[in-house]
Coordinates of C-alpha atoms and ligand atoms in Angstrom, one line a residue:
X197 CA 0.6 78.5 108.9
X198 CA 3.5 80.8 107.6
X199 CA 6.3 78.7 106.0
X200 CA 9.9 78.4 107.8
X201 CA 12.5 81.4 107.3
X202 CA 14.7 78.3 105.9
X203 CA 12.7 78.3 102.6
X204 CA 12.9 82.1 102.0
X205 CA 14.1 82.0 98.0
X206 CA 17.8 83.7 97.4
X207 CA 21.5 82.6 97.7
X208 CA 22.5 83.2 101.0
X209 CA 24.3 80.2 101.6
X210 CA 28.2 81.1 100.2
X211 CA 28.5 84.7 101.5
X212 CA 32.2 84.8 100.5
X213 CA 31.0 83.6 96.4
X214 CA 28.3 85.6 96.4
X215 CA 30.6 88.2 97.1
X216 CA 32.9 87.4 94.7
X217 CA 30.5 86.8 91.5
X218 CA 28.9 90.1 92.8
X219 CA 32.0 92.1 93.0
X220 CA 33.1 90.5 89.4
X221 CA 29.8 91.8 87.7
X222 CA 30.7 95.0 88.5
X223 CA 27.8 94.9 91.1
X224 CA 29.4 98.4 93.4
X225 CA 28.2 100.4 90.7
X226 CA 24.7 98.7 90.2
X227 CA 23.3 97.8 93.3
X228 CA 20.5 98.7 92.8
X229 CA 20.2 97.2 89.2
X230 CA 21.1 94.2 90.8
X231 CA 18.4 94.4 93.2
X232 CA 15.2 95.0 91.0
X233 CA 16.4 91.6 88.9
X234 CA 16.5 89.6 91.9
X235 CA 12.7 90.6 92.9
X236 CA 12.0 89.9 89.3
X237 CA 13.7 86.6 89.6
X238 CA 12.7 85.6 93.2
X239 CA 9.6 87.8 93.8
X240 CA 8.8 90.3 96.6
X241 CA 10.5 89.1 99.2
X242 CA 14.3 87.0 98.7
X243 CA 16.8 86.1 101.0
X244 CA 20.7 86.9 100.5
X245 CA 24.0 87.2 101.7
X246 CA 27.3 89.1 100.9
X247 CA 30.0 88.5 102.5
X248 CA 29.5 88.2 106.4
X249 CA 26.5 90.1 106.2
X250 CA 23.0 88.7 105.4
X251 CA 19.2 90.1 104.3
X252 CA 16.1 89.9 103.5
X253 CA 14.9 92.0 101.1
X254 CA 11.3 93.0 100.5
X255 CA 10.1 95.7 97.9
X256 CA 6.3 96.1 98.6
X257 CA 4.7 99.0 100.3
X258 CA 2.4 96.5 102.3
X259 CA 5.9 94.8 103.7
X260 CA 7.3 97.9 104.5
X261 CA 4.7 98.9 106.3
X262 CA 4.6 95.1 108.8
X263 CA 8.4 95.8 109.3
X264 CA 8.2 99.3 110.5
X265 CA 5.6 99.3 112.3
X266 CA 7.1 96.5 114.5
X267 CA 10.2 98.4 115.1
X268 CA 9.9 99.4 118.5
X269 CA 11.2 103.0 120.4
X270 CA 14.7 102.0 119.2
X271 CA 14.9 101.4 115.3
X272 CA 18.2 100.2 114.1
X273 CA 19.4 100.1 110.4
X274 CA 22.3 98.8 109.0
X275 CA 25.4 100.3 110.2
X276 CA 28.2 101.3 107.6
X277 CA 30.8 99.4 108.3
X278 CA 33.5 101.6 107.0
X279 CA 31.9 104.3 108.7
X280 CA 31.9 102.8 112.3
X281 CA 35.6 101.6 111.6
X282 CA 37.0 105.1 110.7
X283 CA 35.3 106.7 114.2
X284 CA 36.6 103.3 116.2
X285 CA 40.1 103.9 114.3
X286 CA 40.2 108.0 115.5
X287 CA 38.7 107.3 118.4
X288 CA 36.0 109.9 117.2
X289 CA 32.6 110.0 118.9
X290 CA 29.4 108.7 117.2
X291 CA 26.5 110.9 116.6
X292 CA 22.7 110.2 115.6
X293 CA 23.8 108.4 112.6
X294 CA 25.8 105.3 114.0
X295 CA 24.4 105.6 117.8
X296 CA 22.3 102.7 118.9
X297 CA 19.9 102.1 121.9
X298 CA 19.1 104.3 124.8
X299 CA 22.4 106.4 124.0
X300 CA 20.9 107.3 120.3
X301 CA 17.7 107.9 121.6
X302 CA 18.3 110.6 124.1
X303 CA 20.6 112.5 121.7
X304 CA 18.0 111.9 118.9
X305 CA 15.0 113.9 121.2
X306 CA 17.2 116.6 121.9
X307 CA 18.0 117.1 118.1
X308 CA 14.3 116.5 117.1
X309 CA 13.4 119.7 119.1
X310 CA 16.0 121.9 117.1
X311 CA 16.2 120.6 113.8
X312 CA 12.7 118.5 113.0
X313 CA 9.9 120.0 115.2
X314 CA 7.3 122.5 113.1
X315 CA 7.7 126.1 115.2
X316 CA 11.7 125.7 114.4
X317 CA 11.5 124.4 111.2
X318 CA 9.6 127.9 109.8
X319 CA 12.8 130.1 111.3
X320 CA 14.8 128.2 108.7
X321 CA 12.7 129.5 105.6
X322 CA 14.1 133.1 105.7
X323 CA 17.6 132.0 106.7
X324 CA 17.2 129.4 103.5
X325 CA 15.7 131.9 100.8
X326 CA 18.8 133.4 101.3
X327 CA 20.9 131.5 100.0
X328 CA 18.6 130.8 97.2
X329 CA 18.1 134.2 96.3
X330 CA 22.3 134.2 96.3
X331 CA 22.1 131.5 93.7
X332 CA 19.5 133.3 91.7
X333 CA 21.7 136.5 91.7
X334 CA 24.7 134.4 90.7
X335 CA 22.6 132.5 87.3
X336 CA 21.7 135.9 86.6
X337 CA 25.6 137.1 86.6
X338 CA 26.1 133.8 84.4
X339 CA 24.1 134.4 82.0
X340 CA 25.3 138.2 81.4
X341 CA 28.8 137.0 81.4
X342 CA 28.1 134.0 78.5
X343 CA 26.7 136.7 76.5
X344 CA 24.1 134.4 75.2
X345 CA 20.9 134.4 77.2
X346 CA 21.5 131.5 78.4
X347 CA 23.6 129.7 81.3
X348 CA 24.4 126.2 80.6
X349 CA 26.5 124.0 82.5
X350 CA 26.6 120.5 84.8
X351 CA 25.6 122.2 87.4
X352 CA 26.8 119.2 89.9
X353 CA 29.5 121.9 91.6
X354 CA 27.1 124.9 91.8
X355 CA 24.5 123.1 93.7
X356 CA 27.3 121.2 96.2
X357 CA 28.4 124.8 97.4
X358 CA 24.5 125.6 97.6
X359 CA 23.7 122.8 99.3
X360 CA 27.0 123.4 102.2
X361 CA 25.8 126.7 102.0
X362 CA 22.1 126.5 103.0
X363 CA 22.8 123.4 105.7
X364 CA 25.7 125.6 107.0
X365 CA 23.0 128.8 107.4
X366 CA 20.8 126.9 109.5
X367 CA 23.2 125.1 111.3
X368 CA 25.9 127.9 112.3
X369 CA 23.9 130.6 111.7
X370 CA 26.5 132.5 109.1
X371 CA 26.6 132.7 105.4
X372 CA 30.4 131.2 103.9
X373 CA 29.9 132.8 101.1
X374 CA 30.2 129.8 98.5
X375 CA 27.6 131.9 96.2
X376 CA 30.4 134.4 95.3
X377 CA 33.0 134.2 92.7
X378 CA 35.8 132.9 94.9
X379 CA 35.3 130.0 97.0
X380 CA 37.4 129.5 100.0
X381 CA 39.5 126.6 99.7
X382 CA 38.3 124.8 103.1
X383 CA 34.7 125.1 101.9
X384 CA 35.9 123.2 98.6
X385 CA 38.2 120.8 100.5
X386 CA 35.2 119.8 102.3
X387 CA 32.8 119.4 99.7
X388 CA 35.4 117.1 97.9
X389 CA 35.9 115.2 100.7
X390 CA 32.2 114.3 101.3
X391 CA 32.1 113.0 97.7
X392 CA 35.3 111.3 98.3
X393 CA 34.0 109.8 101.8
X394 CA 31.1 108.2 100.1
X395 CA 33.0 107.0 97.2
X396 CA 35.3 105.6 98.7
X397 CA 32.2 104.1 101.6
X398 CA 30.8 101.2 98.5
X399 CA 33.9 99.2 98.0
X400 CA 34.3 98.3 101.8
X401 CA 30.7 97.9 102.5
X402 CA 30.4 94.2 103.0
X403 CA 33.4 93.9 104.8
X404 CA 33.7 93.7 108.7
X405 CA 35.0 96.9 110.5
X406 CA 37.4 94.8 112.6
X407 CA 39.1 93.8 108.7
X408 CA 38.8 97.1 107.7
X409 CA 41.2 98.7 109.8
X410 CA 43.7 96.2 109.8
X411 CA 43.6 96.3 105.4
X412 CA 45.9 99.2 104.5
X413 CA 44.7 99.7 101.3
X414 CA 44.1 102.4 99.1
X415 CA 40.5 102.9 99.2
X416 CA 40.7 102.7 103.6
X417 CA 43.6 105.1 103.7
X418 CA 41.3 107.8 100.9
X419 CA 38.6 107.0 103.4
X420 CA 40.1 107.7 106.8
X421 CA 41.4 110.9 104.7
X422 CA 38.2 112.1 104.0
X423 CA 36.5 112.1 107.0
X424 CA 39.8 113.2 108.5
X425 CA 38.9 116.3 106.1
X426 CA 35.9 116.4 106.9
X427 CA 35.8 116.3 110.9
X428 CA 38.8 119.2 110.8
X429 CA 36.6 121.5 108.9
X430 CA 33.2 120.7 110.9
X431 CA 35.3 121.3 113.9
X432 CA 36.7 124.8 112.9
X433 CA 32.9 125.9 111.9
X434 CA 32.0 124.7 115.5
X435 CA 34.8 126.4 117.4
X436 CA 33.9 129.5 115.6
X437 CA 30.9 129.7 116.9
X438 CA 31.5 128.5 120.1
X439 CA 34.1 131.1 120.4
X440 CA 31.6 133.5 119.1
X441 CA 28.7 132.5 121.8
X442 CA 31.8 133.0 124.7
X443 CA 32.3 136.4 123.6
X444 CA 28.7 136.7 123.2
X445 CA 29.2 138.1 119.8
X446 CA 26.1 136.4 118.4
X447 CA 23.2 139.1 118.8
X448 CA 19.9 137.0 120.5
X449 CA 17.8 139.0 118.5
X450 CA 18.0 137.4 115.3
X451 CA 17.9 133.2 115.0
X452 CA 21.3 132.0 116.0
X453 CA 21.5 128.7 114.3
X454 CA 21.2 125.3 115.4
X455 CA 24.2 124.6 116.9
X456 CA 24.1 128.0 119.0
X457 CA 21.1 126.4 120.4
X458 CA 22.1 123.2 121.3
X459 CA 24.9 124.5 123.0
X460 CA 22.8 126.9 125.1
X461 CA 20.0 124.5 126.2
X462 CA 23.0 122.5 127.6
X463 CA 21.2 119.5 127.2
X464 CA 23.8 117.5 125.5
X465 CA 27.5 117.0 126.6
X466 CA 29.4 119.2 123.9
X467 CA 31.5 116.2 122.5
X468 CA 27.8 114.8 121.6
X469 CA 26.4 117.9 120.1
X470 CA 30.0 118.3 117.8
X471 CA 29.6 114.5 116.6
X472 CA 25.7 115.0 115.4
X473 CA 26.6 118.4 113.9
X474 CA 29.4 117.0 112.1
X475 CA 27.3 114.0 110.4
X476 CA 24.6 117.3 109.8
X477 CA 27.1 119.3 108.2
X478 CA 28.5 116.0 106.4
X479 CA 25.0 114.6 105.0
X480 CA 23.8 118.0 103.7
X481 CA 25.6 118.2 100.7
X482 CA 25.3 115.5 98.4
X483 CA 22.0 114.6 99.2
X484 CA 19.7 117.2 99.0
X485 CA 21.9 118.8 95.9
X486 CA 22.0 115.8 94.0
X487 CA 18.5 115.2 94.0
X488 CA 18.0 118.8 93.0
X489 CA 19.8 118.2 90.0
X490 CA 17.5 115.4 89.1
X491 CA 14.3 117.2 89.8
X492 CA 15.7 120.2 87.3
X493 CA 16.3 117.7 85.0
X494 CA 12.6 115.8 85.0
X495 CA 11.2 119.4 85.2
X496 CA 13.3 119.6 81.7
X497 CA 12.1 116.8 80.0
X498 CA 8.7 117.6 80.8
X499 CA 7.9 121.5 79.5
X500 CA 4.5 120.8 80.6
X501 CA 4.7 119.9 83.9
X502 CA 7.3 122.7 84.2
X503 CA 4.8 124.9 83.2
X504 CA 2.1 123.7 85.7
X505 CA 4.6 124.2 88.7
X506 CA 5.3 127.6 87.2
X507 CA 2.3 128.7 87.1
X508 CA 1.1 127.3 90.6
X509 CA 4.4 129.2 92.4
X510 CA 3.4 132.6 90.4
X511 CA 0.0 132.0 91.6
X512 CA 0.8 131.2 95.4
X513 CA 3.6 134.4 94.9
X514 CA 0.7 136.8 94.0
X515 CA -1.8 135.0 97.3
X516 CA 1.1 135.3 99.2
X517 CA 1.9 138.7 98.4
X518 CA 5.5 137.6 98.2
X519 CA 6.1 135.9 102.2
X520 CA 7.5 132.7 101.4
X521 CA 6.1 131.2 104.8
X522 CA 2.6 131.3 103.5
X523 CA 4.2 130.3 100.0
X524 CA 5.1 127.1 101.1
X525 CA 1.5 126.4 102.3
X526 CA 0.0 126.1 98.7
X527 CA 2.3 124.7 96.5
X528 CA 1.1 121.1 96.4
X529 CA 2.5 120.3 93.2
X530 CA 5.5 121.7 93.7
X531 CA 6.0 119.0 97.1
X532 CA 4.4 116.6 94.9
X533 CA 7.1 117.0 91.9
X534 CA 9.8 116.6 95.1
X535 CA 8.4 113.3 96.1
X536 CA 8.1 112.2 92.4
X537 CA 11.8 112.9 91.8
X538 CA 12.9 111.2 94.7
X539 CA 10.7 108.2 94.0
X540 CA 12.9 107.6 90.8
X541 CA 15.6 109.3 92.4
X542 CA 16.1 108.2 95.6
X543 CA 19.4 109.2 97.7
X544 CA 19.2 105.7 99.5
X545 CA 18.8 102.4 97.8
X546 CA 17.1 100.9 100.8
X547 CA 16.0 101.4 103.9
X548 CA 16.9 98.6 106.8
X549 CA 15.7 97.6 110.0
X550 CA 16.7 95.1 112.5
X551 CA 13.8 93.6 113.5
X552 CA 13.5 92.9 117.3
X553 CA 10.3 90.1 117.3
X554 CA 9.5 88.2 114.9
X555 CA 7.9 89.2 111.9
X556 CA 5.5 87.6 108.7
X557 CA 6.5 89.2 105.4
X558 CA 5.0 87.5 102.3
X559 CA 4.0 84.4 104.7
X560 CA 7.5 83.8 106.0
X561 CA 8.6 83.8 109.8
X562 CA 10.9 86.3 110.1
X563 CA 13.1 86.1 113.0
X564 CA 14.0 88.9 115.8
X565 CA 17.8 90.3 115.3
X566 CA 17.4 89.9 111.1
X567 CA 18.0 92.8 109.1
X568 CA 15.5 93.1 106.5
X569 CA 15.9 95.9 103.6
X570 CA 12.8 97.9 101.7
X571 CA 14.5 97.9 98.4
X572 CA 13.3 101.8 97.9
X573 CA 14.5 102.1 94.5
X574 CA 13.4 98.8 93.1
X575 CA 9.7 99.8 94.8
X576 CA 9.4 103.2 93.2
X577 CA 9.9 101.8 89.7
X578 CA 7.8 99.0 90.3
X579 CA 4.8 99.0 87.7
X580 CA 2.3 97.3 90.4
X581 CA 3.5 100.1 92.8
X582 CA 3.4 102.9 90.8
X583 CA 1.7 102.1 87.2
X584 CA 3.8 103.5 84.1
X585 CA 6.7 104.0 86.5
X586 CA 8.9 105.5 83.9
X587 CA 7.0 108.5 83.6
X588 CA 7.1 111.7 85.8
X589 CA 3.8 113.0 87.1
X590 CA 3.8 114.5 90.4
X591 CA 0.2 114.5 89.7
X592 CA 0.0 111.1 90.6
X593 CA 0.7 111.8 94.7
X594 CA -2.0 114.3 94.5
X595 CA -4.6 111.6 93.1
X596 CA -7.1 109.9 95.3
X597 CA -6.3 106.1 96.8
X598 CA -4.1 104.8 99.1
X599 CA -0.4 105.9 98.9
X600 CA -0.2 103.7 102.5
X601 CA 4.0 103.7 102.6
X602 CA 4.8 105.0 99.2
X603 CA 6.5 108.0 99.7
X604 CA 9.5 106.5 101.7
X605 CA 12.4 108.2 100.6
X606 CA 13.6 110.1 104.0
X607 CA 12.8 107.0 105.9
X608 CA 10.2 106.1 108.6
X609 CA 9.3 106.6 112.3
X610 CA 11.7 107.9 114.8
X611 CA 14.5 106.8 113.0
X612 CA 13.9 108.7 109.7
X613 CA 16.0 111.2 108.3
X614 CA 16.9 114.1 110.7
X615 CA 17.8 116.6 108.3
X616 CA 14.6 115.7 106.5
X617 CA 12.7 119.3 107.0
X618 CA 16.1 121.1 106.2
X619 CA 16.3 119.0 103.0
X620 CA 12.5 119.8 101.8
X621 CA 12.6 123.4 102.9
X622 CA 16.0 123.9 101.3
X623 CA 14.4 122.0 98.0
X624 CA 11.0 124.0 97.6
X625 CA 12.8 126.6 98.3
X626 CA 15.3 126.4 95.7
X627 CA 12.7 125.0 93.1
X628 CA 10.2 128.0 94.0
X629 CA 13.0 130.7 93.1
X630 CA 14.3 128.9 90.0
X631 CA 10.4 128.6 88.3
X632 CA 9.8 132.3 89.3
X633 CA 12.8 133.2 87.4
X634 CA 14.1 130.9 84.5
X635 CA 13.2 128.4 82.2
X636 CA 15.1 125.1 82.8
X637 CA 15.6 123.2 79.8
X638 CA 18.2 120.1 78.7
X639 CA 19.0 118.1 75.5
X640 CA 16.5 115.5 75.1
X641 CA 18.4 112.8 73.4
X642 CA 21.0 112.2 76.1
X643 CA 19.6 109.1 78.4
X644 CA 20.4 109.6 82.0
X645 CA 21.1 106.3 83.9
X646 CA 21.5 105.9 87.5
X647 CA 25.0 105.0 89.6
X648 CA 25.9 103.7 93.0
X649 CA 28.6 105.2 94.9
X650 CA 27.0 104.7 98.5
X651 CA 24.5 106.9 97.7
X652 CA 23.0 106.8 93.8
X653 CA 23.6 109.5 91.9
X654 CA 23.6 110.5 88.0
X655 CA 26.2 107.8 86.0
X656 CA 27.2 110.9 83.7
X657 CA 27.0 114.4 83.8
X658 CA 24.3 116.2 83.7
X659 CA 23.7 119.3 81.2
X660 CA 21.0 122.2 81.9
X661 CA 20.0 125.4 80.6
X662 CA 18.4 128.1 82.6
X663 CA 17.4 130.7 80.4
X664 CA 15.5 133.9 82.4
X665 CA 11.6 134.2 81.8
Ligands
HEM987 C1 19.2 109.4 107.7 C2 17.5 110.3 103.2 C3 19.2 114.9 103.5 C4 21.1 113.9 107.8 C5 18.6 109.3 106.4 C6 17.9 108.1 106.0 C7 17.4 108.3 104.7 C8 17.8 109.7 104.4 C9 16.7 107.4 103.8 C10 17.7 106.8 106.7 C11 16.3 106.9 107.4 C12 15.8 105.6 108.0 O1 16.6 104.7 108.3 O2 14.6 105.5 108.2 C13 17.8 111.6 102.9 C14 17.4 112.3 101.7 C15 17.9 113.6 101.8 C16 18.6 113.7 103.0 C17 16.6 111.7 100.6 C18 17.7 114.8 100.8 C19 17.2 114.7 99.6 C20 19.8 115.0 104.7 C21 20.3 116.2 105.2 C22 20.9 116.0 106.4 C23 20.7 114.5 106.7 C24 20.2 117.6 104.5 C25 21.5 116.9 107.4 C26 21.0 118.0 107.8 C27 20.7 112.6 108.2 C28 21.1 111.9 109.4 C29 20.6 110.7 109.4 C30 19.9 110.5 108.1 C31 21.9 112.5 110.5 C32 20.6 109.6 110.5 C33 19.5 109.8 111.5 C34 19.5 108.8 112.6 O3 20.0 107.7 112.5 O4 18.9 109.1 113.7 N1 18.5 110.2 105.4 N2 18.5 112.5 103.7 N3 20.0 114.0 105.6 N4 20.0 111.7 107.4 FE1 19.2 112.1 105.6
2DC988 C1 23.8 102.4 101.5 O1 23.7 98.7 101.8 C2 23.7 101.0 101.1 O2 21.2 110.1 104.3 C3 23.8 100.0 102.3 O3 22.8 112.1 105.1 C4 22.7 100.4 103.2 C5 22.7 101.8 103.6 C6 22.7 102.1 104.9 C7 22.5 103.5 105.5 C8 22.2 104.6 104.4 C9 23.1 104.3 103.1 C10 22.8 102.9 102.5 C11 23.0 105.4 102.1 C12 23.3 106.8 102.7 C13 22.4 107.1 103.9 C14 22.6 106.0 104.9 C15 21.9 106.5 106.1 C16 22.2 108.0 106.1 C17 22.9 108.3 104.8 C18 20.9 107.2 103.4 C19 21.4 102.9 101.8 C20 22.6 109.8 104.3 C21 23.2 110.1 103.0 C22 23.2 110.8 105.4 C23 24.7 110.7 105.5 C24 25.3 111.4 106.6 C25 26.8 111.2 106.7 C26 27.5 111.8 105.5 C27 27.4 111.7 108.0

């Protein structure tokens, strides 16, 4: 018989210590660090709690797959509690992200259709290879002006504006023009304030929302700032196209974006429709630019690899006879090089679910109402899970055997990652242009480690050349 939940390995007894010790070795910044020593110190499966809040954390591919597929119509993960407190504190409405029940559900069906589902997802490519075609035109520029052949930069602010840029194409239908030499202000205000928002997210996470609010400090007034920031500038994008659609001043000819066509089904109570396409707006630009950076960066330190992506775009570019819809078709590796970099890379350091019966993981009884984490990043540099881990080979998710709940990094099931296709198109995309055009190359010697600041992202800047074929 499965042994007690009582015996589960871990210290989850003093919450409050554990929070302290935790917060005095510097554990914000290393989450995830922390995490992969306490499966090597436990084993796969350990028991902990910070603060009020408690887990249980599991890291194989095997346990992932017994919790999600027990999770039921309505999946719930862990809910930011910084997050919840700021809407609570405005008074704002929730969207997808931070809904729950039947309420999430309905919203989350109606978004599915216009922002997941296959026949809509392949009127994003043009509106996508846009704005990479914009950022090709601006390396180019960069390069004349340096004079050297060459562009080379941390290319962390580049790819934010990209990144706003693209989500805001698909999403409002209209360019901003962040591609161009001078950036509006706004744009920039709300790109800082994103960073901001999830940097200032990590050092409130284990506390209660109810606390939260009532704890004037620093970090909660930056926070309630930021998202301040952020749901001003989401709302002016949505007016303006609201406004637009009045005066019917958007042509039906052409695809109107996905907020055009939310409104017009008139499915969804507006007030609904602003809060999910604010969290859209929100969650497009650290995410899918950050991991771009990373994937330029592998593709750097592996010329080789480079050079087999190269040469498999070229080769799809020639089949294709340029359309970038049948493109997107063939390039395997290319997706595969995506997954890889997100398997070392990933944007979220676990996944969570509530469980809602009870559940065996490693031959403990789990019971309904826990929330149990799939430790994502300690899993994808697990040697038993993915053998040399260290290395990059795409290579290795185009190999035969199982790869049963490996690739986890946009999340499972009906609760996964809504902007998911956006965030692959947008990526290929990008990464297609970029190898048709320039070589991407960095300085070996500098080690590249890995930071927590809600979401994980580079500990120091990154460098990169792109130097034109
Ligand atoms: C949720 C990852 C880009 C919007 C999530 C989750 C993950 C994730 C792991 C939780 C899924 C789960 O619990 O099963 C990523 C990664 C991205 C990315 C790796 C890019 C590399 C984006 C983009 C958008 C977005 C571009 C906006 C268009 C959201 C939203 C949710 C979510 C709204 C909450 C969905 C819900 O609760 O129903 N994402 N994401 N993400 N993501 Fe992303
Ligand atoms: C952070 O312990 C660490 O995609 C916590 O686009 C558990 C946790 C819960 C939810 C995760 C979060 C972590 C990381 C950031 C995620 C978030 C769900 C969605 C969000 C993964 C792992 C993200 C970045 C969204 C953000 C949209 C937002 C800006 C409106």
């Amino acid at each position: 018989t499965p042994r007690p939940f009582n015996q589960l390995p871990g210290e989850w007894r003093a919450g409050w210590l554990n929070l302290y010790r935790f917060w005095q070795e510097g554990g914000l910044n290393n989450v995830h660090h922390i995490m992969a020593r306490k499966f090597q110190q436990f084993g796969p499966i350990y028991r902990e709690k910070l603060g009020v809040y408690e887990s249980v954390n599991i890291i194989s591919p095997r346990d992932a797959a017994t919790l999600f597929q027990a999770e039921g119509t309505l999946p719930e993960r862990f809910s930011v509690p910084p997050w919840v407190a700021y809407r609570d504190f405005r008074n704002k409405p929730y969207g997808v992200l931070l809904k729950t029940g039947e309420a999430w559900r309905s919203d989350r069906l109606m978004l599915n259709k216009e922002v997941l589902s296959p026949q809509v997802v392949e009127g994003f490519v043009p509106l996508l290879s846009q704005v990479g075609e914009d950022f090709i035109r601006r390396a180019r520029a960069q390069v004349e002006k340096s004079g050297r052949e060459h562009w080379t930069a941390d290319f962390t602010h580049e790819l934010f504006r990209f990144a706003l840029e693209s989500v805001c194409h698909v999403l409002y239908g209209e360019r901003l023009g962040l591609l161009q030499d001078f950036v509006d202000p706004d744009a920039q205000r709300f790109i800082d304030a994103v960073s901001l928002m999830f940097h200032t997210t990590s050092p409130m996470l284990y506390l209660p929302p109810a606390l939260l609010r009532h704890l004037n400090t620093k970090t909660w007034r930056d926070h309630v700032q930021a998202w301040d920031a952020i749901f001003s500038q989401a709302d002016k994008c949505i007016q303006n196209v609201y406004r637009d659609l009045r005066l019917q001043r958007k042509s039906t000819k052409e695809y109107m974006g996905i907020l055009c066509n939310l409104i017009m089904r008139d499915k969804l109570p507006l007030d609904d429709i602003r809060a999910s396409v604010t969290e859209m707006m929100a969650g497009g630009v650290d995410t899918t630019s950050m991991t771009l950076q990373w994937a330029m960066f592998e593709l750097a330190r592996a010329p080789g690899v480079q050079e087999q992506l190269r040469a498999e775009v070229l080769a799809a570019k020639r089949e294709a006879a340029g359309d970038r819809v049948k493109m997107l078709k063939t390039i395997r590796l290319l997706k595969a090089a995506i997954k890889e970099t997100l398997r070392l890379h990933p944007v979220a350091v676990t996944l969570q679910r509530y469980t809602t019966q009870e559940v065996i993981l490693q031959d403990y009884c789990i019971p309904p109402k826990t929330l149990v984490q799939v430790g994502l990043y300690a899993m994808g540099r697990d040697p038993e899970v993915f053998p040399k881990p260290e290395q990059f080979r795409p290579q290795r998710w185009l190999a035969a055997g199982p790869k049963h709940f490996q690739g986890l990094s946009f999340g499972f099931g009906p609760r996964q990652c809504l902007g998911r296709r956006i965030a692959e198109l947008e990526m290929q995309l990008f990464l297609m242009q970029i190898l048709e055009n320039f070589k991407i190359e960095t300085m070996r010697a500098v080690e590249i480690g890995t930071k927590f600041d809600l979401i994980l992202i580079p500990d120091k800047p990154i460098y990169l050349t792109l130097r034109p074929l």
